[in-house]
């Protein structure tokens, strides 16, 4: 009987030791809230102007970078440099590091849409990576059109 009690106590102590010695608590991935794309979140941008992007970021693991990618709809693969020189397409792939080391930040940018951008549907990707390698992302549809984007 003493042997069984001893083995039970040893098993419980060992289990307690292994569960309580985990110094690495999992850090939650970043959160993106209050996201806006375009004026009043209308998800549109106007050629020759810019598109408004706004988001609140919370990252317990501290922000490393924010990446914004915009590309024409249906284009998730890379195109060759030869193709790009023949037909220039508007795309964005920008990394913002000014928030690095912060746990909370407000991302507020205006991304220029050049005159050569074509009207149409684009994909918009907003990716936050923290210093632990955790990521949060949002994917939206963005319509690019002619006009000044202001009501008259």
PDB file of C-alpha atoms in Angstrom:
ATOM      1  CA  UNK A   1       0.000   0.000   0.000  1.00  0.00           C
ATOM      2  CA  UNK A   2       2.838   2.384   0.880  1.00  0.00           C
ATOM      3  CA  UNK A   3       4.422   1.674  -2.505  1.00  0.00           C
ATOM      4  CA  UNK A   4       1.195   2.581  -4.330  1.00  0.00           C
ATOM      5  CA  UNK A   5       0.825   5.813  -2.347  1.00  0.00           C
ATOM      6  CA  UNK A   6       4.466   6.663  -2.983  1.00  0.00           C
ATOM      7  CA  UNK A   7       4.083   6.049  -6.742  1.00  0.00           C
ATOM      8  CA  UNK A   8       0.875   8.102  -6.818  1.00  0.00           C
ATOM      9  CA  UNK A   9       2.554  10.977  -4.957  1.00  0.00           C
ATOM     10  CA  UNK A  10       5.577  10.764  -7.246  1.00  0.00           C
ATOM     11  CA  UNK A  11       3.363  10.802 -10.355  1.00  0.00           C
ATOM     12  CA  UNK A  12       1.365  13.802  -9.117  1.00  0.00           C
ATOM     13  CA  UNK A  13       4.519  15.695  -8.149  1.00  0.00           C
ATOM     14  CA  UNK A  14       6.100  15.006 -11.539  1.00  0.00           C
ATOM     15  CA  UNK A  15       2.949  16.106 -13.372  1.00  0.00           C
ATOM     16  CA  UNK A  16       2.751  19.271 -11.276  1.00  0.00           C
ATOM     17  CA  UNK A  17       6.428  19.997 -11.946  1.00  0.00           C
ATOM     18  CA  UNK A  18       6.052  19.714 -15.722  1.00  0.00           C
ATOM     19  CA  UNK A  19       2.888  21.804 -15.904  1.00  0.00           C
ATOM     20  CA  UNK A  20       4.106  24.560 -13.580  1.00  0.00           C
ATOM     21  CA  UNK A  21       7.560  24.897 -15.149  1.00  0.00           C
ATOM     22  CA  UNK A  22       6.259  26.178 -18.457  1.00  0.00           C
ATOM     23  CA  UNK A  23       7.782  29.672 -18.341  1.00  0.00           C
ATOM     24  CA  UNK A  24       6.694  30.382 -21.887  1.00  0.00           C
ATOM     25  CA  UNK A  25       3.117  31.553 -21.671  1.00  0.00           C
ATOM     26  CA  UNK A  26       1.642  31.821 -25.131  1.00  0.00           C
ATOM     27  CA  UNK A  27       1.420  35.454 -26.175  1.00  0.00           C
ATOM     28  CA  UNK A  28      -1.844  36.282 -27.952  1.00  0.00           C
ATOM     29  CA  UNK A  29      -1.562  37.303 -31.571  1.00  0.00           C
ATOM     30  CA  UNK A  30      -2.091  40.954 -32.510  1.00  0.00           C
ATOM     31  CA  UNK A  31      -5.609  42.336 -32.885  1.00  0.00           C
ATOM     32  CA  UNK A  32      -6.835  44.775 -35.527  1.00  0.00           C
ATOM     33  CA  UNK A  33      -9.935  46.818 -34.669  1.00  0.00           C
ATOM     34  CA  UNK A  34     -11.693  49.905 -35.988  1.00  0.00           C
ATOM     35  CA  UNK A  35     -10.452  49.191 -39.501  1.00  0.00           C
ATOM     36  CA  UNK A  36     -11.390  51.690 -42.243  1.00  0.00           C
ATOM     37  CA  UNK A  37     -10.551  51.513 -45.931  1.00  0.00           C
ATOM     38  CA  UNK A  38     -11.549  54.591 -47.932  1.00  0.00           C
ATOM     39  CA  UNK A  39     -13.537  57.616 -46.813  1.00  0.00           C
ATOM     40  CA  UNK A  40     -16.197  56.495 -44.309  1.00  0.00           C
ATOM     41  CA  UNK A  41     -15.027  52.913 -44.933  1.00  0.00           C
ATOM     42  CA  UNK A  42     -16.483  52.969 -48.471  1.00  0.00           C
ATOM     43  CA  UNK A  43     -13.694  50.682 -49.749  1.00  0.00           C
ATOM     44  CA  UNK A  44     -12.992  52.887 -52.769  1.00  0.00           C
ATOM     45  CA  UNK A  45     -10.015  54.852 -53.992  1.00  0.00           C
ATOM     46  CA  UNK A  46      -9.756  57.416 -56.771  1.00  0.00           C
ATOM     47  CA  UNK A  47      -7.099  57.516 -59.469  1.00  0.00           C
ATOM     48  CA  UNK A  48      -4.792  60.506 -59.006  1.00  0.00           C
ATOM     49  CA  UNK A  49      -5.712  60.816 -55.325  1.00  0.00           C
ATOM     50  CA  UNK A  50      -5.193  58.535 -52.329  1.00  0.00           C
ATOM     51  CA  UNK A  51      -6.983  55.911 -50.293  1.00  0.00           C
ATOM     52  CA  UNK A  52      -7.439  56.392 -46.558  1.00  0.00           C
ATOM     53  CA  UNK A  53      -6.436  53.466 -44.280  1.00  0.00           C
ATOM     54  CA  UNK A  54      -7.042  53.529 -40.541  1.00  0.00           C
ATOM     55  CA  UNK A  55      -6.824  50.809 -37.874  1.00  0.00           C
ATOM     56  CA  UNK A  56      -6.212  50.327 -34.174  1.00  0.00           C
ATOM     57  CA  UNK A  57      -3.568  47.702 -33.421  1.00  0.00           C
ATOM     58  CA  UNK A  58      -3.083  45.908 -30.113  1.00  0.00           C
ATOM     59  CA  UNK A  59      -0.113  43.536 -29.871  1.00  0.00           C
ATOM     60  CA  UNK A  60       0.807  42.025 -26.481  1.00  0.00           C
ATOM     61  CA  UNK A  61       3.959  40.654 -28.184  1.00  0.00           C
ATOM     62  CA  UNK A  62       4.880  44.176 -29.410  1.00  0.00           C
ATOM     63  CA  UNK A  63       4.510  45.184 -33.036  1.00  0.00           C
ATOM     64  CA  UNK A  64       7.387  44.323 -35.350  1.00  0.00           C
ATOM     65  CA  UNK A  65       5.892  45.542 -38.641  1.00  0.00           C
ATOM     66  CA  UNK A  66       2.731  46.358 -40.522  1.00  0.00           C
ATOM     67  CA  UNK A  67       2.499  45.319 -44.158  1.00  0.00           C
ATOM     68  CA  UNK A  68       0.034  46.696 -46.702  1.00  0.00           C
ATOM     69  CA  UNK A  69      -0.396  44.876 -50.014  1.00  0.00           C
ATOM     70  CA  UNK A  70      -2.704  46.049 -52.810  1.00  0.00           C
ATOM     71  CA  UNK A  71      -2.906  44.229 -56.126  1.00  0.00           C
ATOM     72  CA  UNK A  72      -5.381  43.790 -58.978  1.00  0.00           C
ATOM     73  CA  UNK A  73      -8.055  41.176 -58.328  1.00  0.00           C
ATOM     74  CA  UNK A  74      -7.045  37.715 -59.450  1.00  0.00           C
ATOM     75  CA  UNK A  75      -3.326  38.410 -59.116  1.00  0.00           C
ATOM     76  CA  UNK A  76      -1.935  36.445 -56.204  1.00  0.00           C
ATOM     77  CA  UNK A  77       1.085  35.074 -58.034  1.00  0.00           C
ATOM     78  CA  UNK A  78       4.182  37.083 -58.911  1.00  0.00           C
ATOM     79  CA  UNK A  79       4.610  38.219 -62.491  1.00  0.00           C
ATOM     80  CA  UNK A  80       7.905  38.224 -64.309  1.00  0.00           C
ATOM     81  CA  UNK A  81       9.908  41.428 -64.631  1.00  0.00           C
ATOM     82  CA  UNK A  82       9.519  41.182 -68.417  1.00  0.00           C
ATOM     83  CA  UNK A  83       5.739  41.384 -68.136  1.00  0.00           C
ATOM     84  CA  UNK A  84       5.900  44.331 -65.752  1.00  0.00           C
ATOM     85  CA  UNK A  85       8.094  46.350 -68.097  1.00  0.00           C
ATOM     86  CA  UNK A  86       5.644  45.810 -70.968  1.00  0.00           C
ATOM     87  CA  UNK A  87       2.519  46.761 -69.043  1.00  0.00           C
ATOM     88  CA  UNK A  88       2.866  48.814 -65.890  1.00  0.00           C
ATOM     89  CA  UNK A  89       0.294  47.924 -63.232  1.00  0.00           C
ATOM     90  CA  UNK A  90      -0.299  49.715 -59.974  1.00  0.00           C
ATOM     91  CA  UNK A  91       0.467  47.608 -56.925  1.00  0.00           C
ATOM     92  CA  UNK A  92       1.553  48.342 -53.399  1.00  0.00           C
ATOM     93  CA  UNK A  93       3.698  46.210 -51.105  1.00  0.00           C
ATOM     94  CA  UNK A  94       4.803  48.446 -48.241  1.00  0.00           C
ATOM     95  CA  UNK A  95       6.221  47.605 -44.835  1.00  0.00           C
ATOM     96  CA  UNK A  96       5.835  50.107 -42.001  1.00  0.00           C
ATOM     97  CA  UNK A  97       8.222  49.785 -39.044  1.00  0.00           C
ATOM     98  CA  UNK A  98       7.562  53.060 -37.226  1.00  0.00           C
ATOM     99  CA  UNK A  99       5.291  51.155 -34.800  1.00  0.00           C
ATOM    100  CA  UNK A 100       8.009  48.628 -33.915  1.00  0.00           C
ATOM    101  CA  UNK A 101       8.216  47.901 -30.191  1.00  0.00           C
ATOM    102  CA  UNK A 102       4.767  49.317 -29.387  1.00  0.00           C
ATOM    103  CA  UNK A 103       1.934  47.298 -27.859  1.00  0.00           C
ATOM    104  CA  UNK A 104      -0.749  49.726 -29.066  1.00  0.00           C
ATOM    105  CA  UNK A 105      -0.785  51.893 -32.163  1.00  0.00           C
ATOM    106  CA  UNK A 106      -3.108  53.737 -34.501  1.00  0.00           C
ATOM    107  CA  UNK A 107      -2.255  53.123 -38.141  1.00  0.00           C
ATOM    108  CA  UNK A 108      -3.394  56.094 -40.216  1.00  0.00           C
ATOM    109  CA  UNK A 109      -2.047  56.425 -43.740  1.00  0.00           C
ATOM    110  CA  UNK A 110      -3.095  57.805 -47.096  1.00  0.00           C
ATOM    111  CA  UNK A 111      -1.773  55.653 -49.930  1.00  0.00           C
ATOM    112  CA  UNK A 112      -1.318  57.457 -53.250  1.00  0.00           C
ATOM    113  CA  UNK A 113      -3.075  56.056 -56.309  1.00  0.00           C
ATOM    114  CA  UNK A 114      -1.089  57.166 -59.375  1.00  0.00           C
ATOM    115  CA  UNK A 115      -2.589  58.387 -62.638  1.00  0.00           C
ATOM    116  CA  UNK A 116      -1.524  55.194 -64.431  1.00  0.00           C
ATOM    117  CA  UNK A 117      -3.595  52.957 -62.109  1.00  0.00           C
ATOM    118  CA  UNK A 118      -6.388  51.173 -63.909  1.00  0.00           C
ATOM    119  CA  UNK A 119     -10.002  51.244 -62.787  1.00  0.00           C
ATOM    120  CA  UNK A 120     -11.229  48.003 -61.341  1.00  0.00           C
ATOM    121  CA  UNK A 121     -11.352  45.695 -58.379  1.00  0.00           C
ATOM    122  CA  UNK A 122      -8.267  45.202 -56.245  1.00  0.00           C
ATOM    123  CA  UNK A 123      -7.415  43.082 -53.228  1.00  0.00           C
ATOM    124  CA  UNK A 124      -6.220  44.870 -50.098  1.00  0.00           C
ATOM    125  CA  UNK A 125      -4.225  42.953 -47.453  1.00  0.00           C
ATOM    126  CA  UNK A 126      -3.353  44.434 -44.037  1.00  0.00           C
ATOM    127  CA  UNK A 127      -0.919  42.264 -42.050  1.00  0.00           C
ATOM    128  CA  UNK A 128       0.430  42.930 -38.555  1.00  0.00           C
ATOM    129  CA  UNK A 129       3.375  40.855 -37.295  1.00  0.00           C
ATOM    130  CA  UNK A 130       4.522  41.023 -33.686  1.00  0.00           C
ATOM    131  CA  UNK A 131       8.034  40.440 -32.348  1.00  0.00           C
ATOM    132  CA  UNK A 132       7.072  36.853 -31.432  1.00  0.00           C
ATOM    133  CA  UNK A 133       6.203  36.063 -35.061  1.00  0.00           C
ATOM    134  CA  UNK A 134       2.427  36.038 -34.462  1.00  0.00           C
ATOM    135  CA  UNK A 135       0.292  37.588 -37.196  1.00  0.00           C
ATOM    136  CA  UNK A 136      -3.139  39.090 -37.648  1.00  0.00           C
ATOM    137  CA  UNK A 137      -4.494  40.062 -41.035  1.00  0.00           C
ATOM    138  CA  UNK A 138      -7.480  41.579 -42.776  1.00  0.00           C
ATOM    139  CA  UNK A 139      -8.371  41.136 -46.418  1.00  0.00           C
ATOM    140  CA  UNK A 140     -10.734  43.521 -48.187  1.00  0.00           C
ATOM    141  CA  UNK A 141     -11.945  44.300 -51.675  1.00  0.00           C
ATOM    142  CA  UNK A 142     -10.976  47.775 -52.891  1.00  0.00           C
ATOM    143  CA  UNK A 143     -12.539  49.463 -55.917  1.00  0.00           C
ATOM    144  CA  UNK A 144     -10.333  51.897 -57.818  1.00  0.00           C
ATOM    145  CA  UNK A 145     -12.203  54.420 -59.975  1.00  0.00           C
ATOM    146  CA  UNK A 146     -11.876  57.762 -61.748  1.00  0.00           C
ATOM    147  CA  UNK A 147     -13.183  60.897 -60.056  1.00  0.00           C
ATOM    148  CA  UNK A 148     -12.060  62.980 -57.143  1.00  0.00           C
ATOM    149  CA  UNK A 149     -13.853  61.081 -54.405  1.00  0.00           C
ATOM    150  CA  UNK A 150     -15.659  64.147 -53.085  1.00  0.00           C
ATOM    151  CA  UNK A 151     -19.364  64.868 -53.132  1.00  0.00           C
ATOM    152  CA  UNK A 152     -20.296  68.207 -54.709  1.00  0.00           C
TER     153      UNK A 152
END
